[in-house]
XYZ file of C-alpha atoms in Angstrom:
150
model
C -95.943 -25.937 -95.057
C -97.995 -28.694 -93.382
C -95.188 -29.480 -90.953
C -95.097 -25.892 -89.694
C -98.889 -25.841 -89.354
C -98.873 -29.126 -87.427
C -96.096 -27.889 -85.128
C -98.037 -24.690 -84.381
C -101.347 -26.510 -83.907
C -99.897 -29.144 -81.607
C -99.473 -26.629 -78.804
C -103.148 -25.672 -78.765
C -105.569 -27.588 -76.586
C -108.691 -28.925 -78.247
C -111.376 -31.379 -77.292
C -111.373 -34.779 -79.026
C -114.337 -33.635 -81.135
C -112.559 -30.452 -82.205
C -109.398 -32.369 -83.092
C -111.506 -34.847 -85.083
C -113.137 -32.036 -87.047
C -109.708 -30.504 -87.680
C -108.365 -33.894 -88.885
C -111.309 -34.204 -91.303
C -110.428 -30.812 -92.789
C -106.762 -31.839 -93.049
C -107.779 -35.054 -94.803
C -109.971 -33.199 -97.282
C -107.167 -30.740 -98.060
C -104.601 -33.526 -98.572
C -106.962 -35.583 -100.735
C -107.823 -32.520 -102.814
C -104.103 -31.735 -103.273
C -103.771 -35.227 -104.753
C -106.530 -34.603 -107.298
C -109.299 -36.466 -105.484
C -112.815 -35.022 -105.312
C -114.022 -34.772 -101.723
C -117.408 -34.171 -100.180
C -118.640 -33.791 -96.633
C -122.009 -35.223 -95.604
C -124.336 -32.740 -93.932
C -124.611 -33.112 -90.147
C -123.253 -35.823 -87.864
C -125.629 -38.666 -88.708
C -123.805 -40.235 -91.694
C -121.826 -43.411 -91.086
C -118.706 -41.814 -92.614
C -116.851 -38.508 -92.281
C -115.790 -37.743 -95.854
C -116.709 -38.988 -99.313
C -114.077 -39.363 -102.013
C -115.057 -39.639 -105.678
C -112.647 -40.513 -108.449
C -113.774 -41.401 -111.979
C -117.304 -42.297 -110.867
C -116.130 -44.426 -107.924
C -117.425 -43.180 -104.532
C -115.711 -44.187 -101.286
C -116.786 -43.570 -97.698
C -113.916 -42.532 -95.436
C -113.845 -42.575 -91.638
C -111.165 -40.137 -90.455
C -109.289 -40.785 -87.211
C -106.333 -39.028 -85.618
C -103.954 -39.615 -82.760
C -101.228 -37.857 -80.829
C -100.558 -40.758 -78.426
C -97.138 -42.304 -78.925
C -95.280 -44.908 -76.906
C -91.875 -46.221 -77.972
C -92.284 -44.889 -81.513
C -95.688 -46.491 -82.073
C -98.918 -44.494 -82.289
C -102.156 -45.910 -80.933
C -105.476 -44.944 -82.484
C -108.951 -46.154 -81.603
C -111.040 -47.039 -84.646
C -114.409 -47.398 -82.987
C -117.500 -45.271 -83.309
C -119.964 -43.857 -80.808
C -120.312 -45.832 -77.581
C -117.022 -47.603 -78.497
C -118.790 -49.871 -80.986
C -117.020 -51.226 -84.052
C -118.127 -49.850 -87.390
C -120.516 -52.115 -89.259
C -119.434 -53.814 -92.465
C -120.699 -51.976 -95.544
C -120.924 -48.562 -93.853
C -117.389 -47.338 -94.595
C -114.729 -48.288 -97.125
C -111.514 -46.884 -95.614
C -110.066 -45.528 -92.411
C -107.817 -42.495 -92.854
C -105.668 -42.300 -89.722
C -103.609 -39.173 -89.099
C -100.537 -39.348 -86.865
C -100.533 -35.674 -85.915
C -97.046 -35.229 -84.368
C -95.254 -36.765 -87.374
C -97.685 -35.504 -90.060
C -98.255 -38.966 -91.567
C -101.468 -40.452 -92.976
C -102.459 -44.118 -93.169
C -105.148 -45.026 -95.697
C -106.360 -48.471 -94.596
C -109.156 -50.507 -96.213
C -111.959 -51.300 -93.784
C -111.779 -55.033 -94.429
C -108.118 -55.123 -93.338
C -108.896 -53.884 -89.808
C -112.618 -54.512 -89.347
C -112.070 -56.807 -86.351
C -109.840 -54.314 -84.523
C -110.939 -51.675 -82.059
C -107.563 -49.921 -82.079
C -104.425 -49.839 -84.198
C -100.751 -49.522 -83.341
C -99.024 -47.716 -86.177
C -95.255 -47.368 -86.410
C -94.325 -45.017 -89.243
C -91.414 -46.933 -90.768
C -90.918 -49.480 -93.515
C -91.451 -53.104 -92.615
C -94.124 -52.452 -89.996
C -97.385 -54.411 -90.169
C -99.326 -51.524 -91.757
C -96.454 -49.848 -93.638
C -98.002 -50.580 -97.046
C -100.884 -48.253 -96.087
C -98.649 -45.362 -94.971
C -99.456 -42.429 -97.277
C -101.515 -44.927 -99.305
C -103.454 -42.291 -101.229
C -103.228 -44.475 -104.356
C -105.752 -46.831 -102.756
C -108.398 -44.132 -103.067
C -107.805 -44.007 -106.804
C -108.329 -47.743 -107.254
C -104.760 -48.348 -108.411
C -104.223 -51.195 -105.951
C -107.165 -53.154 -107.381
C -105.936 -52.665 -110.936
C -102.467 -53.950 -109.975
C -103.930 -57.076 -108.384
C -106.227 -57.723 -111.352
C -103.404 -57.387 -113.868
C -101.162 -59.709 -111.831
C -103.518 -62.662 -112.415
């Protein structure tokens, strides 16, 4: 179903702001499908786009999307207003949507905090492949795995 919707939507022209709002809605729908509780802060002044709560744990998500592809790699800017990097402690994850291929990356802020853009290649073995469709990170499963490995 999502693939058909993405194919149909791709043909329409939207401003960057409109596409960003659409991507936020897509993120909330996908997260909700996976049993996560989502919330949207009122207005545009919050430092994050979407909140995700699971078992009392609240995470701040900054949603980004891209349609720009070169040689199989998608480029996405992960900066805020006035092209400034997001401040540490204001968001917990970036959720990056590769619109043409209908793929999400769920990337912890601390992994990419020094970057202003990301190059994402949706295949195994790529630098960020462990975060491709990484919805489990929003449930805290990754932390539990690391803790039990000690």
